[in-house]
Short mmCIF file of C-alpha atoms and ligand atoms in Angstrom, two decimals:
data_model
loop_
_atom_site.label_atom_id
_atom_site.label_comp_id
_atom_site.label_asym_id
_atom_site.label_seq_id
_atom_site.Cartn_x
_atom_site.Cartn_y
_atom_site.Cartn_z
CA MET B 8 0.17 0.10 -0.12
CA GLU B 9 0.85 3.05 -0.71
CA GLN B 10 2.06 5.28 2.18
CA LYS B 11 1.17 9.41 2.57
CA LEU B 12 3.26 11.19 2.59
CA LEU B 13 4.38 13.04 6.34
CA ALA B 14 5.57 17.00 6.14
CA THR B 15 6.23 19.53 8.88
CA ILE B 16 3.53 21.16 10.99
CA PRO B 17 2.36 24.51 9.70
CA GLY B 18 4.68 27.52 11.05
CA THR B 19 7.98 24.72 11.37
CA ARG B 20 9.58 24.35 9.17
CA ASP B 21 13.35 22.38 8.17
CA ILE B 22 16.54 24.80 7.92
CA LEU B 23 18.15 23.24 5.58
CA PRO B 24 22.09 23.02 5.62
CA GLU B 25 21.52 25.21 1.95
CA GLU B 26 21.35 28.40 4.63
CA ILE B 27 22.84 26.89 7.64
CA ALA B 28 25.74 29.71 7.49
CA ARG B 29 23.30 32.67 8.53
CA TRP B 30 21.89 30.94 11.50
CA HIS B 31 26.29 30.19 12.99
CA LEU B 32 26.25 33.58 12.20
CA VAL B 33 23.99 35.64 14.04
CA GLU B 34 25.11 32.58 16.31
CA ARG B 35 28.54 32.77 16.84
CA THR B 36 28.45 36.73 16.64
CA ALA B 37 25.89 36.85 19.20
CA GLN B 38 27.74 35.02 21.82
CA ASP B 39 30.74 36.27 20.71
CA LEU B 40 29.80 39.94 20.97
CA PHE B 41 27.47 38.68 24.39
CA GLU B 42 30.56 37.38 26.68
CA ARG B 43 32.31 40.80 26.31
CA TYR B 44 29.74 42.72 27.49
CA GLY B 45 30.11 40.54 30.23
CA PHE B 46 26.76 38.15 29.72
CA GLU B 47 26.21 34.25 30.37
CA GLU B 48 24.35 31.56 28.94
CA ILE B 49 21.74 29.78 30.36
CA ARG B 50 19.37 26.63 28.45
CA THR B 51 15.84 26.47 30.43
CA PRO B 52 13.80 23.25 29.65
CA ILE B 53 11.41 23.77 26.20
CA LEU B 54 8.60 22.01 28.28
CA GLU B 55 7.07 24.83 31.37
CA PRO B 56 4.91 23.93 34.16
CA THR B 57 1.89 25.64 32.04
CA GLU B 58 0.98 28.25 35.08
CA LEU B 59 4.43 29.65 34.29
CA PHE B 60 3.63 31.94 31.31
CA ALA B 61 -0.48 32.57 32.58
CA ARG B 62 0.44 34.22 35.39
CA GLY B 63 4.25 35.24 34.30
CA ILE B 64 2.60 36.93 30.37
CA GLY B 65 -0.61 36.99 32.30
CA ALA B 66 -3.64 35.25 30.63
CA ASP B 67 -5.01 39.12 29.47
CA THR B 68 -2.23 38.43 26.53
CA ASP B 69 -3.30 37.23 22.30
CA ILE B 70 0.23 34.62 23.76
CA VAL B 71 -1.51 33.33 27.13
CA GLY B 72 -5.76 33.50 25.76
CA LYS B 73 -4.56 31.26 22.19
CA GLU B 74 -1.55 30.73 21.40
CA MET B 75 0.14 28.91 22.95
CA TYR B 76 0.37 24.89 23.14
CA THR B 77 -0.32 22.78 25.92
CA PHE B 78 -1.03 19.83 26.99
CA ASP B 79 -1.47 17.55 29.76
CA ASP B 80 1.45 15.06 29.59
CA PRO B 81 1.23 11.30 30.86
CA SER B 82 1.41 11.91 34.05
CA GLY B 83 -2.35 15.01 34.14
CA ARG B 84 1.24 18.19 34.79
CA SER B 85 -0.30 20.79 32.06
CA VAL B 86 3.16 22.25 30.29
CA THR B 87 2.62 24.43 27.64
CA LEU B 88 5.75 24.88 24.99
CA ARG B 89 7.67 27.66 26.23
CA PRO B 90 6.15 31.19 23.75
CA GLU B 91 9.46 33.24 25.42
CA ALA B 92 12.09 32.74 27.84
CA THR B 93 12.29 36.27 29.96
CA ALA B 94 9.99 33.86 32.43
CA SER B 95 11.43 30.78 32.36
CA VAL B 96 15.13 32.50 33.38
CA VAL B 97 13.52 34.99 36.08
CA ARG B 98 11.99 31.32 37.49
CA ALA B 99 15.66 29.95 37.00
CA ALA B 100 17.09 32.46 38.22
CA ILE B 101 14.27 32.22 42.15
CA GLU B 102 14.73 29.01 41.62
CA HIS B 103 18.63 28.62 42.38
CA TYR B 104 19.28 32.35 44.26
CA LEU B 105 20.80 32.80 40.62
CA THR B 106 21.28 36.47 42.27
CA ARG B 107 21.63 35.60 45.91
CA GLY B 108 23.19 38.67 48.29
CA GLY B 109 22.79 41.12 45.64
CA ALA B 110 23.63 40.28 43.05
CA ILE B 111 23.56 41.32 39.37
CA ARG B 112 23.42 38.12 36.53
CA LYS B 113 23.77 39.04 33.23
CA LEU B 114 22.29 35.72 30.80
CA TYR B 115 21.46 34.89 27.63
CA TYR B 116 19.85 32.59 25.45
CA LEU B 117 18.97 30.65 21.95
CA GLY B 118 16.86 28.67 20.65
CA PRO B 119 13.18 27.52 19.81
CA MET B 120 9.76 29.76 21.02
CA PHE B 121 6.72 28.05 20.48
CA ARG B 122 3.35 29.69 19.29
CA HIS B 123 0.37 29.49 17.12
CA GLU B 124 -0.85 32.53 15.95
CA LYS B 125 -2.24 32.85 12.53
CA LYS B 126 1.00 32.36 9.50
CA GLN B 127 2.32 36.11 8.23
CA LYS B 128 5.62 36.54 6.58
CA GLY B 129 8.50 36.73 8.96
CA ARG B 130 5.57 35.19 11.41
CA TRP B 131 6.00 31.16 12.43
CA ARG B 132 4.94 29.39 14.61
CA GLN B 133 8.27 27.33 15.91
CA PHE B 134 10.79 30.25 15.72
CA TYR B 135 13.91 30.76 17.19
CA GLN B 136 15.13 33.74 19.68
CA ILE B 137 18.76 35.42 20.19
CA GLY B 138 18.08 36.76 24.16
CA ALA B 139 19.84 38.40 27.52
CA GLU B 140 18.04 39.27 31.14
CA VAL B 141 19.88 41.79 32.94
CA LEU B 142 18.98 40.90 36.88
CA GLY B 143 19.12 42.45 39.73
CA SER B 144 19.59 46.20 38.48
CA ASP B 145 16.61 48.74 38.29
CA HIS B 146 19.56 51.15 36.94
CA PRO B 147 17.96 53.05 33.65
CA ALA B 148 21.60 52.87 32.22
CA ILE B 149 21.73 48.80 31.49
CA GLU B 150 19.44 49.56 29.86
CA SER B 151 20.83 51.40 27.25
CA GLU B 152 23.71 49.17 27.34
CA VAL B 153 21.96 46.17 26.46
CA ILE B 154 20.65 48.53 24.27
CA GLU B 155 23.81 49.70 22.75
CA MET B 156 25.81 45.40 23.24
CA LEU B 157 22.22 44.95 20.60
CA LEU B 158 22.72 47.72 18.46
CA ALA B 159 26.41 45.91 17.49
CA LEU B 160 25.43 42.50 17.13
CA LEU B 161 23.32 44.42 14.49
CA ALA B 162 25.30 47.10 12.69
CA ARG B 163 28.23 43.75 12.46
CA LEU B 164 25.35 41.90 10.81
CA GLY B 165 25.18 44.82 8.17
CA ILE B 166 22.18 45.07 9.22
CA GLU B 167 20.59 49.10 10.42
CA ALA B 168 17.43 49.12 12.07
CA ARG B 169 15.20 51.81 13.88
CA LEU B 170 15.01 51.98 17.49
CA VAL B 171 11.67 53.12 19.17
CA VAL B 172 10.94 53.46 23.40
CA ASN B 173 8.37 53.77 25.63
CA SER B 174 7.66 54.26 29.38
CA VAL B 175 4.18 52.18 30.24
CA GLY B 176 4.88 53.44 34.22
CA ASP B 177 4.21 50.89 36.61
CA ALA B 178 1.60 49.65 39.38
CA ARG B 179 2.01 53.55 40.96
CA CYS B 180 0.58 55.21 37.54
CA ARG B 181 -0.14 52.59 35.17
CA PRO B 182 -4.38 51.40 36.40
CA ALA B 183 -4.48 55.37 36.88
CA TYR B 184 -4.37 55.23 32.79
CA VAL B 185 -5.21 52.73 32.29
CA GLU B 186 -8.96 53.28 33.69
CA ARG B 187 -8.39 56.20 31.57
CA LEU B 188 -8.16 54.87 28.72
CA ARG B 189 -10.65 52.31 29.08
CA GLN B 190 -13.13 55.15 29.67
CA GLU B 191 -12.43 56.76 26.71
CA LEU B 192 -12.91 53.92 24.62
CA LEU B 193 -16.09 53.68 25.33
CA ARG B 194 -17.14 56.64 25.78
CA ASP B 195 -17.49 55.59 21.75
CA LEU B 196 -16.04 52.55 20.78
CA SER B 197 -18.17 52.98 16.73
CA PRO B 198 -15.56 54.03 14.81
CA PHE B 199 -13.10 50.57 15.95
CA CYS B 200 -12.46 46.72 14.53
CA GLU B 201 -14.07 44.13 17.07
CA ASP B 202 -11.00 43.06 18.32
CA CYS B 203 -10.64 46.52 19.74
CA ARG B 204 -13.81 46.96 21.52
CA ARG B 205 -13.25 43.28 22.97
CA ARG B 206 -9.86 44.25 24.73
CA ALA B 207 -11.65 47.97 25.62
CA GLN B 208 -13.48 45.43 28.43
CA THR B 209 -10.39 43.55 28.86
CA ASN B 210 -7.23 45.06 28.12
CA PRO B 211 -6.82 48.75 26.50
CA LEU B 212 -3.75 49.16 26.71
CA ARG B 213 -3.57 46.26 23.92
CA VAL B 214 -5.41 49.37 21.81
CA LEU B 215 -2.51 51.14 20.90
CA ASP B 216 -1.01 48.23 19.31
CA CYS B 217 -4.11 47.46 17.02
CA LYS B 218 -2.57 47.32 13.21
CA VAL B 219 -6.09 47.97 11.79
CA GLU B 220 -5.36 50.39 10.15
CA SER B 221 -9.46 52.66 10.42
CA CYS B 222 -8.48 52.06 13.60
CA GLN B 223 -5.20 53.99 13.12
CA PRO B 224 -6.55 58.07 13.29
CA HIS B 225 -8.76 57.35 16.52
CA ILE B 226 -5.69 55.80 18.40
CA GLU B 227 -3.45 58.25 17.76
CA ARG B 228 -6.37 60.53 19.67
CA LEU B 229 -6.64 58.34 22.92
CA PRO B 230 -4.12 59.78 25.98
CA LYS B 231 -0.39 59.22 25.37
CA ILE B 232 0.93 57.50 28.70
CA SER B 233 4.18 59.36 28.01
CA ASP B 234 1.42 61.84 30.08
CA HIS B 235 0.44 59.66 33.02
CA LEU B 236 3.16 59.02 34.62
CA CYS B 237 4.05 59.13 38.08
CA ALA B 238 7.54 61.10 38.59
CA GLU B 239 9.51 58.37 39.72
CA CYS B 240 8.69 57.06 36.43
CA ALA B 241 9.39 60.27 33.87
CA ASP B 242 12.42 61.01 35.56
CA HIS B 243 13.53 56.47 34.94
CA PHE B 244 12.74 57.54 31.71
CA ALA B 245 14.46 60.75 31.24
CA ARG B 246 17.06 58.48 32.34
CA PHE B 247 17.03 56.16 30.21
CA GLN B 248 16.64 58.63 27.66
CA SER B 249 20.11 60.53 28.86
CA TYR B 250 22.30 57.15 28.21
CA LEU B 251 21.26 57.17 24.94
CA ARG B 252 21.60 60.24 24.17
CA ASP B 253 25.81 59.09 26.02
CA ALA B 254 26.09 56.86 23.54
CA ALA B 255 26.02 57.99 20.58
CA ILE B 256 22.40 56.04 20.05
CA PRO B 257 19.94 57.26 17.45
CA TYR B 258 15.78 56.58 19.16
CA GLU B 259 12.67 57.74 18.38
CA VAL B 260 9.93 58.49 21.54
CA VAL B 261 6.29 56.67 20.76
CA PRO B 262 3.90 56.70 23.68
CA ARG B 263 1.72 54.27 20.96
CA LEU B 264 4.39 51.26 21.72
CA VAL B 265 2.19 48.67 24.63
CA ARG B 266 4.21 44.69 24.05
CA GLY B 267 2.22 42.58 24.16
CA LEU B 268 3.65 40.11 27.84
CA ASP B 269 2.12 42.27 30.77
CA TYR B 270 5.67 42.08 32.37
CA TYR B 271 6.44 45.89 31.09
CA VAL B 272 7.21 47.89 33.28
CA ARG B 273 8.76 51.48 33.03
CA THR B 274 11.03 51.33 29.52
CA ALA B 275 9.90 49.76 26.23
CA PHE B 276 11.59 48.95 23.12
CA GLU B 277 11.56 48.18 19.61
CA ILE B 278 14.09 46.92 16.58
CA VAL B 279 12.30 47.47 13.52
CA SER B 280 13.32 47.56 10.42
CA GLY B 281 11.79 48.09 6.51
CA GLY B 282 12.40 45.27 4.65
CA LEU B 283 10.26 43.21 6.05
CA GLY B 284 7.13 43.98 5.77
CA ALA B 285 3.83 43.97 8.36
CA GLN B 286 5.87 41.17 10.88
CA ASN B 287 8.13 44.47 11.01
CA ALA B 288 9.62 43.85 14.55
CA LEU B 289 13.48 42.44 14.76
CA ALA B 290 13.88 42.22 18.23
CA GLY B 291 11.37 44.10 21.79
CA GLY B 292 12.20 44.69 25.46
CA GLY B 293 11.18 46.07 28.90
CA ARG B 294 12.06 46.92 32.12
CA TYR B 295 10.16 43.71 34.22
CA ASP B 296 10.60 44.33 38.11
CA GLY B 297 8.04 42.36 39.45
CA LEU B 298 7.85 38.95 37.68
CA SER B 299 10.29 37.17 39.59
CA GLU B 300 6.72 38.09 42.95
CA VAL B 301 3.87 37.19 40.51
CA LEU B 302 5.67 34.13 39.83
CA GLY B 303 6.51 33.59 43.99
CA GLY B 304 10.21 34.65 44.18
CA PRO B 305 12.25 37.76 46.40
CA PRO B 306 11.68 41.00 44.86
CA ILE B 307 14.19 41.35 41.58
CA SER B 308 14.47 44.03 38.59
CA GLY B 309 15.06 42.49 35.82
CA PHE B 310 16.18 44.21 32.10
CA GLY B 311 15.98 42.13 28.46
CA PHE B 312 15.01 41.90 25.46
CA ALA B 313 14.54 38.92 22.83
CA LEU B 314 15.12 39.01 18.62
CA GLY B 315 14.05 36.66 16.17
CA VAL B 316 16.30 35.27 15.13
CA ASP B 317 13.96 34.43 12.05
CA ARG B 318 13.35 37.76 10.48
CA LEU B 319 17.10 38.57 11.12
CA VAL B 320 18.64 35.66 9.32
CA MET B 321 15.87 37.48 5.91
CA VAL B 322 17.44 41.03 6.66
CA ILE B 323 21.10 40.17 6.40
CA PRO B 324 22.40 41.40 4.10
CA GLU B 325 24.56 38.71 0.51
CA GLU B 326 27.37 40.05 0.67
CA VAL B 327 27.83 39.32 4.50
CA GLY B 328 25.83 36.65 4.60
CA ARG B 329 27.96 35.07 1.20
CA ARG B 330 30.94 35.96 3.87
CA SER B 331 30.33 33.45 6.16
CA GLU B 332 29.83 30.91 4.24
CA PRO B 333 31.94 28.17 5.15
CA LYS B 334 34.81 26.76 2.54
CA PRO B 335 36.76 24.29 2.15
CA ASP B 336 40.66 24.36 2.84
CA VAL B 337 41.55 21.60 0.82
CA PHE B 338 39.27 19.32 -1.80
CA VAL B 339 41.99 16.46 -3.08
CA ALA B 340 40.84 14.60 -5.72
CA TYR B 341 42.00 10.65 -6.73
CA LEU B 342 42.31 8.09 -9.64
CA GLY B 343 41.53 4.00 -8.57
CA GLU B 344 42.30 2.56 -4.64
CA ALA B 345 45.18 3.42 -3.94
CA ALA B 346 45.03 6.59 -4.60
CA PHE B 347 42.50 6.77 -2.57
CA ARG B 348 43.91 5.21 0.44
CA ARG B 349 46.59 7.44 0.55
CA GLY B 350 43.72 10.20 0.28
CA GLN B 351 42.36 8.74 3.16
CA GLU B 352 45.25 9.29 4.63
CA ILE B 353 46.61 12.89 3.15
CA ALA B 354 43.03 13.81 4.88
CA ARG B 355 43.62 11.49 7.98
CA ARG B 356 46.41 14.32 8.79
CA LEU B 357 45.22 17.60 6.85
CA ARG B 358 42.48 17.74 9.69
CA HIS B 359 44.56 16.02 12.63
CA GLU B 360 45.79 19.40 12.00
CA GLY B 361 42.52 21.48 11.58
CA PHE B 362 42.17 21.93 8.13
CA TRP B 363 38.59 21.04 6.68
CA CYS B 364 39.57 18.53 4.39
CA ILE B 365 37.05 16.95 1.27
CA LEU B 366 37.36 12.84 -0.29
CA THR B 367 35.01 11.71 -1.84
CA PHE B 368 33.96 8.24 -1.31
CA GLY B 369 32.72 7.69 -5.61
CA GLY B 370 35.04 8.95 -6.88
CA GLY B 371 34.56 9.49 -10.36
CA SER B 372 36.66 11.33 -12.58
CA LEU B 373 39.44 13.97 -12.65
CA LYS B 374 36.51 15.88 -13.78
CA SER B 375 33.76 15.15 -12.01
CA GLN B 376 36.21 15.16 -8.96
CA MET B 377 36.99 18.84 -9.94
CA ARG B 378 33.86 20.53 -11.03
CA GLN B 379 33.19 18.96 -7.52
CA ALA B 380 35.56 21.09 -5.90
CA ASN B 381 34.24 23.79 -7.46
CA LYS B 382 30.59 23.83 -6.53
CA LEU B 383 31.78 23.39 -3.22
CA GLY B 384 33.86 26.70 -3.30
CA ALA B 385 37.56 24.28 -2.33
CA ARG B 386 40.95 26.86 -1.64
CA ASN B 387 42.58 24.22 -2.96
CA VAL B 388 43.22 20.74 -4.65
CA VAL B 389 45.40 18.08 -4.16
CA ILE B 390 45.61 15.53 -7.09
CA ILE B 391 47.03 12.15 -6.15
CA GLY B 392 47.21 9.74 -9.34
CA ASP B 393 49.96 6.59 -9.53
CA ASP B 394 52.89 8.71 -10.69
CA GLU B 395 52.52 10.66 -8.11
CA LEU B 396 51.87 7.59 -4.50
CA ALA B 397 55.25 6.73 -6.15
CA ARG B 398 56.93 10.14 -5.47
CA GLU B 399 54.72 11.03 -2.47
CA ARG B 400 54.48 15.12 -4.17
CA TYR B 401 51.07 15.86 -5.65
CA PRO B 402 49.81 18.23 -7.72
CA VAL B 403 47.50 21.17 -5.27
CA LYS B 404 46.08 23.46 -7.55
CA ARG B 405 44.89 27.15 -5.83
CA MET B 406 41.62 27.25 -6.64
CA ASP B 407 41.57 31.54 -7.22
CA ALA B 408 44.69 31.83 -8.46
CA ALA B 409 44.14 28.83 -10.86
CA VAL B 410 47.98 27.90 -9.97
CA GLN B 411 48.85 24.48 -9.75
CA THR B 412 52.47 23.34 -7.63
CA ASP B 413 53.54 20.31 -7.07
CA MET B 414 54.23 19.68 -3.84
CA SER B 415 55.51 16.41 -0.17
CA LEU B 416 52.35 17.08 2.07
CA GLU B 417 54.78 18.34 4.84
CA GLU B 418 54.88 21.78 2.82
CA LEU B 419 51.40 21.34 1.55
CA LEU B 420 50.93 21.81 5.56
CA SER B 421 52.18 25.02 6.01
CA GLN B 422 50.94 26.66 2.82
CA LEU B 423 47.88 25.99 4.31
CA ARG B 424 49.07 27.79 7.81
CA SER B 425 50.23 30.56 5.89
CA ASP B 426 47.51 31.06 4.46
CA ARG B 427 45.03 30.73 7.86
CA THR B 428 47.11 33.86 9.03
P1 HAM Z 3 8.10 39.24 21.26
O1 HAM Z 3 7.84 41.44 21.71
O2 HAM Z 3 7.83 38.30 21.85
O3 HAM Z 3 9.63 39.42 23.16
O4 HAM Z 3 9.81 38.76 21.10
C1 HAM Z 3 10.84 39.46 20.21
C2 HAM Z 3 11.09 38.46 18.85
O5 HAM Z 3 11.32 37.78 18.37
C3 HAM Z 3 10.13 40.37 18.46
O6 HAM Z 3 10.30 40.77 17.67
C4 HAM Z 3 10.02 38.69 16.88
O7 HAM Z 3 11.29 39.95 16.43
C5 HAM Z 3 11.11 37.76 17.49
N1 HAM Z 3 9.06 36.87 17.72
C6 HAM Z 3 8.14 36.94 18.05
N2 HAM Z 3 7.81 35.64 17.72
C7 HAM Z 3 7.04 35.86 16.26
C8 HAM Z 3 6.65 34.50 15.36
N3 HAM Z 3 5.82 34.24 15.61
N4 HAM Z 3 8.08 34.62 14.37
C9 HAM Z 3 8.67 34.50 14.50
N5 HAM Z 3 9.10 35.67 15.13
C10 HAM Z 3 8.49 36.79 15.91
C11 HAM Z 3 9.58 38.65 24.04
O8 HAM Z 3 9.44 36.96 23.87
C12 HAM Z 3 9.72 38.72 25.19
N6 HAM Z 3 9.70 37.81 25.89
C13 HAM Z 3 12.09 40.19 25.31
C14 HAM Z 3 11.65 40.42 26.52
C15 HAM Z 3 13.00 39.66 26.95
N7 HAM Z 3 11.27 40.78 26.97
C16 HAM Z 3 11.95 40.36 28.02
N8 HAM Z 3 13.36 39.89 28.00
#
């Protein structure tokens, strides 16, 4: 019987070897840079108790309300594939006393996240984030430093993007603002879309984030949170901006920026890029003092961001992406079984010395092996035939210069070493 062909679940995909170079470039650049800024990697489980997100992200958010992959595990516990990692990092900090004694911890992570969102360009149901979180400090200079690091990463990858910032207030000033917003909305809901009408009741802040065209002029007229901040939040926001200016980081204050997770207080920000379409946010983040207490922990201040790797790889310029594609140092071409065995010896030695060496098993004509070497972008091709076996000297073709020189294995090694430096 013919079997039905199985394919990936909608919203998920395979990242194939052909495209992995860009992913590696992003991951390695981020790891290298973040470590320079004093961040350490943390790996938390992909599967977490559902309540972690229900409490941490907020029951009224889209993520918790309709996008989580939640199920009962075989022991009957409700578990969820993480839709984000900030709640997990804070849980880990509480569980392992990471900020004991007032320590400031700078942590970063990378990995898959899961949200059952409507499919769209740049939006996946399994997507990848690289994130960084600073725990244990409420200083606004931490915020500008973390943003500086994020922008430095984008600059290294050749990506141009814009920083937009806002303050969403805190437990002291936000409730009164939200109430004001609700009253304003309820005065006349008729021009708003269905989602906004619902949110006017459940989570009025989310109305500010609505993307529906016809809502835009009406949203513009709503009261702005920046006009309703308490003195402490206003001062924090002003100091944050002064640190951004000190670091010569261009930014724009967007009073409508509210973000889709409930844990934010004070500073919120996004990095947006042209060329991404409607899903234009490359990264987002902010401050989440108070999240630890919501999760049952002690007060721990927090600030961080996550960037969408799937979106990032879409906007890496062609020439930067190409530069990152690795090329083999040597392709060993051979004719006959004895030459193949010598080829294995040579490949083993080259690899042992740290060089990337390709030796195919099929062999084939010299012409077809040269074609393969070209396709792989090999820098050098070593040719082994009967004559070379006895002489222990091999024609080595430098592919970029199209010159060929006879060399012993030791001579080849010293050339490869000097090419490397
Ligand atoms: P977020 O804004 O929900 O924040 O996600 C951060 C980034 O992840 C987005 O800007 C976007 O690039 C990417 N992203 C989100 N959803 C998708 C999707 N369905 N497909 C592709 N990419 C997506 C957070 O997750 C917070 N945990 C960030 C944070 C860290 N705040 C403080 N610390």
